Coordinates of C-alpha atoms in Angstrom, one line a residue:
X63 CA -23.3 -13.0 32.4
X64 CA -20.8 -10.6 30.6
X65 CA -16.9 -10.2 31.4
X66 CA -16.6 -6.3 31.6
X67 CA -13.5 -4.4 30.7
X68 CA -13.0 -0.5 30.3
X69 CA -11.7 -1.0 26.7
X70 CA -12.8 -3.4 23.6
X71 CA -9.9 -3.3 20.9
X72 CA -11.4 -5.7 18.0
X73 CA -8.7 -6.1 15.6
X74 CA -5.2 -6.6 16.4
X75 CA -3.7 -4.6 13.1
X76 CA -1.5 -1.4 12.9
X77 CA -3.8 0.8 15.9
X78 CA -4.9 -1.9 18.1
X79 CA -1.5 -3.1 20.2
X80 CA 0.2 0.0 20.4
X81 CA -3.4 1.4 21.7
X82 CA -4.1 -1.5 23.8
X83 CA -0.5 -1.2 25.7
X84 CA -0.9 2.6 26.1
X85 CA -4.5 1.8 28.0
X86 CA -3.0 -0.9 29.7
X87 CA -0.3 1.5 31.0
X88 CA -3.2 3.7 32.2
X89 CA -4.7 1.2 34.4
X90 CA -7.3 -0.2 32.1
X91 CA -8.5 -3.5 31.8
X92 CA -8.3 -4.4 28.4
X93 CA -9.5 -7.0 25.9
X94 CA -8.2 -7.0 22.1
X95 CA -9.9 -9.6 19.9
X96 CA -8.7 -10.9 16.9
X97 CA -10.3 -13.8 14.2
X98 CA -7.3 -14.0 12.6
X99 CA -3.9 -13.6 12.5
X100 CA -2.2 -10.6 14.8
X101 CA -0.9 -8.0 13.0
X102 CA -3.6 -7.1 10.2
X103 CA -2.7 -6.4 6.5
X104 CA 0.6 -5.5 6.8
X105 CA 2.3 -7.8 8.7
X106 CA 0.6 -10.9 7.1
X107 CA -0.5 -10.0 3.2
X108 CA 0.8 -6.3 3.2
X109 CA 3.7 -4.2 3.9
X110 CA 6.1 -6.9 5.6
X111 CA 5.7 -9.9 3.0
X112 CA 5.3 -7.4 -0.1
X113 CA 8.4 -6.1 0.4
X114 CA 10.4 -9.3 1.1
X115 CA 9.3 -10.5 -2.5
X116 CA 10.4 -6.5 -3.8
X117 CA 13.7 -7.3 -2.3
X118 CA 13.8 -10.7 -3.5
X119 CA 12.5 -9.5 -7.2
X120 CA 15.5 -6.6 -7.0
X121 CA 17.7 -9.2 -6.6
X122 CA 16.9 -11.1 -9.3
X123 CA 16.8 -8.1 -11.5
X124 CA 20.5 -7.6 -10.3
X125 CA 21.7 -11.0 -11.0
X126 CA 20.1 -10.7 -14.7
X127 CA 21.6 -7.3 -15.0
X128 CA 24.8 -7.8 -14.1
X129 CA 26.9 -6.7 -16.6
X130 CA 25.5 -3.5 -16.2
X131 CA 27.8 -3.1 -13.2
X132 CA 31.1 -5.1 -14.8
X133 CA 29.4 -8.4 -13.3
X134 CA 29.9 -12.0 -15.3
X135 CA 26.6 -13.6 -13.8
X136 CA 26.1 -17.9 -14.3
X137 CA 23.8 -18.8 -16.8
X138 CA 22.7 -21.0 -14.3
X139 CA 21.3 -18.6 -12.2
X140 CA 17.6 -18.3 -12.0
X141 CA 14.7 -17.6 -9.3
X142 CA 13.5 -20.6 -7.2
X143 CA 9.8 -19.2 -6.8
X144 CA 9.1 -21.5 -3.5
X145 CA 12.4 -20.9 -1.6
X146 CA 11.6 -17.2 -2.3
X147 CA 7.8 -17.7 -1.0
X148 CA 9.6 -19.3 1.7
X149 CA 11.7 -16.6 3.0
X150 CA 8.7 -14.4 2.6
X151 CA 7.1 -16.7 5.1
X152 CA 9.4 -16.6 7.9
X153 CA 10.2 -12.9 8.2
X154 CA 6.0 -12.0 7.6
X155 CA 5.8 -15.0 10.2
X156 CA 8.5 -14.0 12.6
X157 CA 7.0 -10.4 12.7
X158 CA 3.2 -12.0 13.6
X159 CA 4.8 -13.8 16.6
X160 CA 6.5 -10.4 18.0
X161 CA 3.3 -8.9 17.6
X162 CA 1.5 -11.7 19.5
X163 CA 3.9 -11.8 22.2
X164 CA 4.0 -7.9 22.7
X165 CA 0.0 -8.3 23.5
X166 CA 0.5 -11.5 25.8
X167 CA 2.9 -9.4 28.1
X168 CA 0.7 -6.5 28.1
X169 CA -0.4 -5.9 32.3
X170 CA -4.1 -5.9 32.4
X171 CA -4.7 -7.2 28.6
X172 CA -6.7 -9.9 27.4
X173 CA -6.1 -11.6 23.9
X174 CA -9.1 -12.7 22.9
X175 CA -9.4 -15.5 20.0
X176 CA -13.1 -15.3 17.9
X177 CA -15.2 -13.3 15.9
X178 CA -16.9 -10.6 17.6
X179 CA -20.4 -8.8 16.7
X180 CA -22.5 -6.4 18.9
X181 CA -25.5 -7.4 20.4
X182 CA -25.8 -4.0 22.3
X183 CA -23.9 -0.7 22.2
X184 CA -22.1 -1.6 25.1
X185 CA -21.6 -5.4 24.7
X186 CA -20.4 -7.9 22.5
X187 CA -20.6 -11.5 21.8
X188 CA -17.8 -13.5 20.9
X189 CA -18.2 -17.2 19.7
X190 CA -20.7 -17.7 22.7
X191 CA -18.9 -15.8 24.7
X192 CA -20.4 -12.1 26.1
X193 CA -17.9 -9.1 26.7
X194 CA -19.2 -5.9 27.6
X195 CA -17.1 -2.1 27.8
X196 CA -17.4 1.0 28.6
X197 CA -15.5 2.1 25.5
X198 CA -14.9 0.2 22.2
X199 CA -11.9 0.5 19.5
X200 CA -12.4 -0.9 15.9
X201 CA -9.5 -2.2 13.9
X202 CA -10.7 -4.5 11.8
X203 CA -8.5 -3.1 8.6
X204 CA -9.5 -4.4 5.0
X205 CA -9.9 -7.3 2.3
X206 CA -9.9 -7.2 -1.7
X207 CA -13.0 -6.2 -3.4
X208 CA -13.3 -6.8 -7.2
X209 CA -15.8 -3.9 -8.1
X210 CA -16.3 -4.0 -12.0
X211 CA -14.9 -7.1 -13.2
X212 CA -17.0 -9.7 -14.6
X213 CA -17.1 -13.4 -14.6
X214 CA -15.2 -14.0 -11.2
X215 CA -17.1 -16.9 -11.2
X216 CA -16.0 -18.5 -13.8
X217 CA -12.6 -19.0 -13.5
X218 CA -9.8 -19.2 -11.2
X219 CA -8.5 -15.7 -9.9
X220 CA -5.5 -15.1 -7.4
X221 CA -6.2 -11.8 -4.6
X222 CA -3.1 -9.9 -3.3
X223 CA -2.6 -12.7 -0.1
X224 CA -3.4 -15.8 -2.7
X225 CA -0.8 -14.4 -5.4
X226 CA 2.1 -14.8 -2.1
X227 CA 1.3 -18.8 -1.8
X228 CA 2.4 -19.4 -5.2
X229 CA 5.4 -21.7 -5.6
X230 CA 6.1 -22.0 -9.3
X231 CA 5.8 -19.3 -11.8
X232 CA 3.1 -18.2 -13.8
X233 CA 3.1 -18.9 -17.5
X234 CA 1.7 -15.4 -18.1
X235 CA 0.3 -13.2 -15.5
X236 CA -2.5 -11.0 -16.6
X237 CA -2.8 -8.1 -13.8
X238 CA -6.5 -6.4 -14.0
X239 CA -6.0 -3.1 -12.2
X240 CA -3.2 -0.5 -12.4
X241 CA -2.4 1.2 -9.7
X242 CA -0.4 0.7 -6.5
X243 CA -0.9 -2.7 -5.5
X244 CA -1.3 -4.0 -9.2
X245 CA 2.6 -2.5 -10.1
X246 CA 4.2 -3.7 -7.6
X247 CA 3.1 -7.7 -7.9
X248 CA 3.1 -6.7 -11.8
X249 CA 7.2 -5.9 -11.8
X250 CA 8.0 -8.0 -8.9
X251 CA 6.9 -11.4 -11.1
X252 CA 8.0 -10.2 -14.0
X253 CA 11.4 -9.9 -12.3
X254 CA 11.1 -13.4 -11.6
X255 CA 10.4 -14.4 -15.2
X256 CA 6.9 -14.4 -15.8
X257 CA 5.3 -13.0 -18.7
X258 CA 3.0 -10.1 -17.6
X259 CA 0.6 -8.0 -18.6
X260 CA -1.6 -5.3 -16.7
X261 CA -4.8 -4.2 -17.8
X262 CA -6.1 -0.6 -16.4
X263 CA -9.8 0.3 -17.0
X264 CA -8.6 4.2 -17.5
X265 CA -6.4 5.7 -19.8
X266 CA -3.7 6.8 -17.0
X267 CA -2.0 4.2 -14.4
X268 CA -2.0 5.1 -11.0
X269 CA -4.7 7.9 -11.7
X270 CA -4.5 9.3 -8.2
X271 CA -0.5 10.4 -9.5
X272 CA 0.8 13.3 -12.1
X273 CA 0.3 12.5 -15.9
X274 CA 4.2 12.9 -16.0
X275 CA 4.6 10.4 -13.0
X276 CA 2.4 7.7 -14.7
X277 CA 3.7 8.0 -18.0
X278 CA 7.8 7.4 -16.5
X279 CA 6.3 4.4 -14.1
X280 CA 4.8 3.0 -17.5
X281 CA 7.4 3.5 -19.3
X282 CA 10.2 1.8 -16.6
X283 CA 7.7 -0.8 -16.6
X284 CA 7.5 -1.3 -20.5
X285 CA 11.2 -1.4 -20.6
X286 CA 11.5 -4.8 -18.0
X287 CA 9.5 -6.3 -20.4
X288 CA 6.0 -5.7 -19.0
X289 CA 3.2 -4.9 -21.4
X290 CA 0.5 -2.4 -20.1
X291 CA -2.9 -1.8 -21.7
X292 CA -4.8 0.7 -20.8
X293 CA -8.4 1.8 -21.7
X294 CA -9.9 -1.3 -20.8
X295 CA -13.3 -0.1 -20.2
X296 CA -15.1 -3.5 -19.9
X297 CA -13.0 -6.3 -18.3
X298 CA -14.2 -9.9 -18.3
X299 CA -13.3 -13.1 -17.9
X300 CA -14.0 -16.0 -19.5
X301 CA -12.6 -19.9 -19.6
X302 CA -10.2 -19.7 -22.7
X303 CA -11.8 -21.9 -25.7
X304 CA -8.9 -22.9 -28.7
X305 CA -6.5 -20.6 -29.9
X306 CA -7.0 -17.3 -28.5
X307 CA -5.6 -14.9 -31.4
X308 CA -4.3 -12.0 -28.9
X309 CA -1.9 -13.8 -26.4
X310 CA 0.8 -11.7 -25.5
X311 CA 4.4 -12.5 -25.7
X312 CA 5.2 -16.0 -24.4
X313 CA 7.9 -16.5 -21.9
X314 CA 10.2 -17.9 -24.3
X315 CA 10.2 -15.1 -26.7
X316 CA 11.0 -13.2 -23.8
X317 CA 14.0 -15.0 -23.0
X318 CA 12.3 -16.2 -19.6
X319 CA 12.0 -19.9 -18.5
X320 CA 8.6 -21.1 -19.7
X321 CA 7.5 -24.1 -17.5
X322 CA 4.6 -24.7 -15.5
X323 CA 2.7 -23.0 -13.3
X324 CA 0.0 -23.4 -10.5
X325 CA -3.3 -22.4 -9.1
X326 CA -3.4 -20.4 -6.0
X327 CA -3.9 -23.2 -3.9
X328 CA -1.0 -24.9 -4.6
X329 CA -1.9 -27.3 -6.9
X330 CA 0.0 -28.2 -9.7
X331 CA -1.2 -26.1 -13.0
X332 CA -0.6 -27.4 -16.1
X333 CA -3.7 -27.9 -17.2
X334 CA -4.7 -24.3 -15.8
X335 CA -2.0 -22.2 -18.5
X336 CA -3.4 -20.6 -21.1
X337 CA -7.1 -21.7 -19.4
X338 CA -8.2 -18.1 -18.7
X339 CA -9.4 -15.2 -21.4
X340 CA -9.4 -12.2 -20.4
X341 CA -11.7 -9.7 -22.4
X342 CA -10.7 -6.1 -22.9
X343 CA -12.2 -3.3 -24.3
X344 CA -8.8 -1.4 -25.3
X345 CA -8.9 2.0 -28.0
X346 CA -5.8 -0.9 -29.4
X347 CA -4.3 -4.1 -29.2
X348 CA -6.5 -7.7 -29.1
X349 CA -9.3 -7.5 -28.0
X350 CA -8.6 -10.9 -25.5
X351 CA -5.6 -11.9 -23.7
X352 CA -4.6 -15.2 -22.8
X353 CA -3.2 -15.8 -19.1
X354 CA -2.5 -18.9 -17.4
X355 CA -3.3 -16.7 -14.1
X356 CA -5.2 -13.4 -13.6
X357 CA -4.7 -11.3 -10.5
X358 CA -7.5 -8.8 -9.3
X359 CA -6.1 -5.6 -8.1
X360 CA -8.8 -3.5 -8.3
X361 CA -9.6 -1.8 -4.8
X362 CA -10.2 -3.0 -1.2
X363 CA -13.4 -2.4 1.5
X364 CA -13.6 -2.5 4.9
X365 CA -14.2 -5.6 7.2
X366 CA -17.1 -3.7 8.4
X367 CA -20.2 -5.8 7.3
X368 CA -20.5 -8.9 10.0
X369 CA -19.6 -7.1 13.3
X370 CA -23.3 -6.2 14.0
X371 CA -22.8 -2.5 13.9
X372 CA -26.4 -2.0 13.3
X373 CA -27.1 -3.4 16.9
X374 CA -24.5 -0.7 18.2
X375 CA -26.2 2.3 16.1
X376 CA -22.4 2.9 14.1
X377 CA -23.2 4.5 11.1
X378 CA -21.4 3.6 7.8
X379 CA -20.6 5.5 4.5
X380 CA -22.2 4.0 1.1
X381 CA -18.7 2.0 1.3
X382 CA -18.8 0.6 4.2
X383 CA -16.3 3.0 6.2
X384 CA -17.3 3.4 9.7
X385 CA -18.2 7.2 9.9
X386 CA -15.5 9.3 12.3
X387 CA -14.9 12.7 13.0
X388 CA -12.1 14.3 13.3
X389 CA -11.0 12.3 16.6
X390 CA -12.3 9.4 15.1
X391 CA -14.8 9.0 17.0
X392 CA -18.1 7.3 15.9
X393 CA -21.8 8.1 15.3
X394 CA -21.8 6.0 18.8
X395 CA -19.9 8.9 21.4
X396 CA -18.0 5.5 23.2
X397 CA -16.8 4.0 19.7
X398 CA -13.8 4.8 18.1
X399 CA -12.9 3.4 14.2
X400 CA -9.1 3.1 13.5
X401 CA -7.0 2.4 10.4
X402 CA -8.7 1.1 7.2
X403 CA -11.4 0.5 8.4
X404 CA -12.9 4.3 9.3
X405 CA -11.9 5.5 5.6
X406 CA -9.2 8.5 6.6
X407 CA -6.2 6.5 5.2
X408 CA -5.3 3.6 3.9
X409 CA -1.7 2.6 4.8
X410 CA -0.2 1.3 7.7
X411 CA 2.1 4.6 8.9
X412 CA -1.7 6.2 8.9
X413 CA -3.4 3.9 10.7
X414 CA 0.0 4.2 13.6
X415 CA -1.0 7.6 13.5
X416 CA -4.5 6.9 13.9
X417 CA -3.5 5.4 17.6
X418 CA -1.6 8.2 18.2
X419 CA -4.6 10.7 17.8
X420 CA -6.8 8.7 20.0
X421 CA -4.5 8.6 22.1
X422 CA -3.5 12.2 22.5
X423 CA -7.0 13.2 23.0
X424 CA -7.7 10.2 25.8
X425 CA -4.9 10.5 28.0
X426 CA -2.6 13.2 27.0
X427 CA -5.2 16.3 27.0
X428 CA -3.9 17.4 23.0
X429 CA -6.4 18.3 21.0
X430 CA -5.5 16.6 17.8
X431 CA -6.8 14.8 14.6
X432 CA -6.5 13.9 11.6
X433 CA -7.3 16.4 9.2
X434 CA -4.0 17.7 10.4
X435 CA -2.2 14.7 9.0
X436 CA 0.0 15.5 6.4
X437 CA -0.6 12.8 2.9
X438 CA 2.8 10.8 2.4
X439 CA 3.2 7.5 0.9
X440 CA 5.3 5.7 -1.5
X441 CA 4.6 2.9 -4.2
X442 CA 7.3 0.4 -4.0
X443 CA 7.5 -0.4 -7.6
X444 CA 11.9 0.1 -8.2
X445 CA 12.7 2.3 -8.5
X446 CA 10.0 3.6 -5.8
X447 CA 7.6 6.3 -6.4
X448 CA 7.2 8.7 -2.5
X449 CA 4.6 11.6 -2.3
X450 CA 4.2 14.4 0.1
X451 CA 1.5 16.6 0.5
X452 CA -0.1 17.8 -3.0
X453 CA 0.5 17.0 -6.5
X454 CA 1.0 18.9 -9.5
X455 CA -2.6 18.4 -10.6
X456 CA -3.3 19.5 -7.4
X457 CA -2.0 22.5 -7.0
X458 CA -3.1 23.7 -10.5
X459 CA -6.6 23.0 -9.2
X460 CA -6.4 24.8 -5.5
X461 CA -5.3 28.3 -8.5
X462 CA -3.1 29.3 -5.8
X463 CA 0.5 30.8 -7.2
X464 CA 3.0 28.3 -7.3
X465 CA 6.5 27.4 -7.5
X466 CA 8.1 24.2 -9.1
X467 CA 11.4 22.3 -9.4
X468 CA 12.4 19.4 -11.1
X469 CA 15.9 16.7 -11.2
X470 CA 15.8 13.6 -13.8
X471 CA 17.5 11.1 -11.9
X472 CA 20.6 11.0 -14.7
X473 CA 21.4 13.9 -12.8
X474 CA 21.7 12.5 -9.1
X475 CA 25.5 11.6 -8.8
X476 CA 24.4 8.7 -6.3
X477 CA 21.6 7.3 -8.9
X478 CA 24.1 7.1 -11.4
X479 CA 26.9 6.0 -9.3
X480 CA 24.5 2.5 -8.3
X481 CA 23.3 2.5 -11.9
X482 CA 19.5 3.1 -11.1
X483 CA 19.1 6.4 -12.6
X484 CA 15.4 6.2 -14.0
X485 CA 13.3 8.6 -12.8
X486 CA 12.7 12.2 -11.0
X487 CA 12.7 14.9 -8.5
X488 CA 9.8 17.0 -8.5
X489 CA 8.9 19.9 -5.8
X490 CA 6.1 22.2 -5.5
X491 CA 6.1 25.6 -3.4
X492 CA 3.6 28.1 -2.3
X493 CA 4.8 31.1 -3.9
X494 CA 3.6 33.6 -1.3
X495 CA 4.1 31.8 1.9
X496 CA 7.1 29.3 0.5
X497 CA 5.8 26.4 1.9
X498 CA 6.7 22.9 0.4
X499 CA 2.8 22.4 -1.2
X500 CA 3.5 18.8 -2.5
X501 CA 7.4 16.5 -3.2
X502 CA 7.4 13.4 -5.9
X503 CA 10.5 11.8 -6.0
X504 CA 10.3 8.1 -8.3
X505 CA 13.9 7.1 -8.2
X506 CA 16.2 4.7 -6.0
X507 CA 15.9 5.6 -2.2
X508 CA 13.4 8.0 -2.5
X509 CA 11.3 6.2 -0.4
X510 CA 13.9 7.6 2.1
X511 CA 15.2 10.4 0.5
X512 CA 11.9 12.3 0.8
X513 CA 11.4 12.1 4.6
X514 CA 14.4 15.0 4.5
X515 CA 11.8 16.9 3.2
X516 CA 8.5 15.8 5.3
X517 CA 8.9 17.6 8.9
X518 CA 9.4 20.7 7.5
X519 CA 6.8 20.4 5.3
X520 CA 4.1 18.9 8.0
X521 CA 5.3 22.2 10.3
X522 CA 4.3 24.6 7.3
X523 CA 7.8 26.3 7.8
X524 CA 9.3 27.6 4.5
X525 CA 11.3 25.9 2.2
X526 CA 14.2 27.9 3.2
X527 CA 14.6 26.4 6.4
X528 CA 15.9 22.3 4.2
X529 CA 19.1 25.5 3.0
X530 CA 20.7 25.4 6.6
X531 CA 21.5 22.0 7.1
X532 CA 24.8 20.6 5.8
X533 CA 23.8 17.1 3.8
X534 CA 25.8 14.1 3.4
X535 CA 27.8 13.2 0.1
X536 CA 27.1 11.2 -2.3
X537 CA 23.2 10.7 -1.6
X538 CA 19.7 11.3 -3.3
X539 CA 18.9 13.6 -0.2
X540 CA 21.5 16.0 -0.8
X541 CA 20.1 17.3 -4.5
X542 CA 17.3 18.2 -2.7
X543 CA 18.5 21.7 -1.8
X544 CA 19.5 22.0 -5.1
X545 CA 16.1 20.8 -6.5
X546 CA 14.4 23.8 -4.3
X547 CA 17.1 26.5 -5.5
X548 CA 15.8 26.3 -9.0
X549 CA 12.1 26.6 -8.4
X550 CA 10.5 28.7 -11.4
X551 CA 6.7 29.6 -11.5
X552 CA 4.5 26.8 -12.2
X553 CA 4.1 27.4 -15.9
X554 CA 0.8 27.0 -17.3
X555 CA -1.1 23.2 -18.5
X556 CA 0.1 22.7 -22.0
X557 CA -3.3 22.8 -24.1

């Protein structure tokens, strides 16, 4: 016999509470079933913890910098990689617990501990237990794949959640993938006085970005001490045998604490440094790098390929993404995909806005989805790196007429006022209907600087319209008028 319920949520990440309270207030008899830990990605190995190490890395930076500002700082001052894990812990932890108890005071809402997989389209089976609905949610998110990279096997290998349970410092961190995940964990040990290196199959970092964005995030990097190779067509790893010829920089030459450092589980790693070789295939440089620990950073894939879908008739991509339309609806008319999981975004503001499309079209009577949604999302290296809508690369492909303005940061009174004045503004308008096409801004706050710019770009209104408000002084938003007043056509690609 099967416990019914109107509504299935499996997956308790960024969609599945705020959709499961909104059915609950309509009546519904819900069930949301999570394996794991409530709150998904972001509130246990994404967002929430990532950026309480960024903070903590910042301030470490700070203290090292000090005299930048007028500051004496102690010698003795240094980073105490546990009691910064720990603090991590309690704010990621503290966060899972309000999630948990929002769902347990939910009217009419079951949380339901297990692993689910269909056994029907209408019905599901949870660790023995059978739960069938007339309508089904999936919010399963994502986990770290490792396409490309060869001998995983072999050696010892930390993930983006198994890099956050370290509690002493890597000797040397070798980073295989560069682009938004890889940076960030890249600076943010660095900063607390690792040697690191990252190690980018391509010739660009962060390919999805501007040539002129990558090259200024490379170089930032490059000045904190980070070495980057790129062109590392084959990556492999390898145990390390003897001498290894093309270690980078030890921490010592660096003027960083050397000591030990440990596996990802915990365990004291002395005998691990220096135990890993990592094989590139660079146009220069050695050919092998020594790390004591090598983080994989090379992509993620959905959680799609142990719920039983088959049994339901939900079709996936060749990647595993649960095929929506534009509702997000399924192959399957009564099963909906949210977040990371249906392949339409891949951050935790889209997969919010994810419940708030299903949710429009169920109970409010809007008709909206989301190839409406507007792209925006930053990369929390520091100084952070925020996009709207199109890049420059972009733009040049659509051959519409364009408009473009640039800032260096030097030139932001605020950026130079705090000292963090690396960076840029750069803005890009349709010439013909002024519309804001696409905004980078990598520089301090423009994580928040940029939203002055997002509603009136998601409305389509003209760029005009940022000119009538008055804007607060001394901040990073208020150059942004001043950014838009010297647009000048978008020149053509140098050759």
């Amino acid at each position: 016999m099967s416990d019914s319920f109107d509504a299935i949520v499996i997956g308790a990440g960024q969609s599945g509470p705020p959709l499961a309270e909104r059915m609950s207030r309509e009546g519904w008899r819900v069930a949301v079933i999570e394996r794991s830990r409530v709150g998904g990605t972001c509130v246990n190995t994404g967002c929430i913890p990532t950026k309480a190490l960024v903070a903590s890395a910042h301030a470490a930076w700070v203290v090292r910098e000090a005299a930048r500002w007028g500051v004496r700082a102690t010698e003795a001052s240094g980073v105490d990689l546990a009691a910064v894990m720990a603090r991590k812990d309690r704010i990621s932890g503290k966060s899972r617990q309000n999630v948990e108890a929002w769902l347990r005071g939910m009217a009419n809402v079951e949380l339901v501990r297990g692993h689910a997989r269909f056994i029907d389209p209408h019905t599901l089976e949870v660790d023995g237990r059978r739960l069938r609905a007339d309508r089904f949610f999936i919010n399963v998110g994502g986990r770290p794949a490792q396409p490309g990279v060869e001998g995983l096997d072999s050696v010892p290998w930390l993930t983006n959640a198994s890099i956050m349970r370290l509690t002493e410092l890597p000797r040397h961190l070798v980073v295989v993938g560069g682009s938004y995940i890889g940076l960030e964990f890249a600076q943010m040990f660095r900063r607390f006085g690792s040697a690191v290196t990252v190690v980018q199959r391509g010739p660009q970092l962060v390919p999805r970005e501007d040539p002129d964005v990558a090259e200024a995030l490379r170089a930032l990097l490059e000045e904190e001490g980070i070495a980057i190779r790129t062109g590392a067509e084959c990556v492999r790893l390898a145990p390390a045998t003897g001498a290894s010829g093309g270690d980078q920089d030890g921490p010592g030459r660096l003027g960083l604490p050397a000591g030990p450092s440990p596996s990802g589980d915990g365990v004291s790693a002395d005998a691990l440094a220096g135990d890993i070789a990592v094989h590139v295939d660079c146009q220069r440089g050695d050919p092998v790098l020594r790390a004591s620990h090598v983080l994989v950073a090379t992509g993620r894939r959905p959680n799609t390929d142990d719920l039983g879908l088959e049994q339901a008739g939900v079709q996936l991509d060749d990647r595993g993404n649960i095929v929506v339309n534009d509702q997000l609806v399924s192959s399957v008319p009564h099963i909906w995909a949210l977040g990371d999981c249906n392949g339409r975004g891949a951050f935790t503001h889209t997969s919010w806005n994810d419940f708030e499309v299903v949710a429009a079209n169920l109970f409010d009577r809007e008709s909206r989805g989301v190839g409406d949604r507007l792209v925006t999302y930053a990369l929390y290296t520091d100084p952070p790196l925020a996009r709207i809508g199109m890049s420059e690369r972009e733009v040049r492909a659509s051959g519409r007429p364009a408009l473009i303005g640039t800032r260096p940061m030097t030139r932001v009174g605020r950026a130079v006022e705090k000292g963090e004045d690396k960076g840029f503004i750069k803005i890009l308008v349709d010439r013909e209907t002024q519309a804001i096409l696409g905004v980078s801004i990598l520089g301090v706050d423009g994580d928040e600087a940029i939203h002055s710019l997002l509603d009136v770009t998601a409305a389509r209104r003209p760029w005009t319209e940022v000119m009538k408000g008055v804007r607060i002084h001394p901040t990073v938003s208020e150059l942004l008028p001043t950014v838009l007043q010297s647009l000048q056509p978008l020149p053509p690609p140098a050759p």
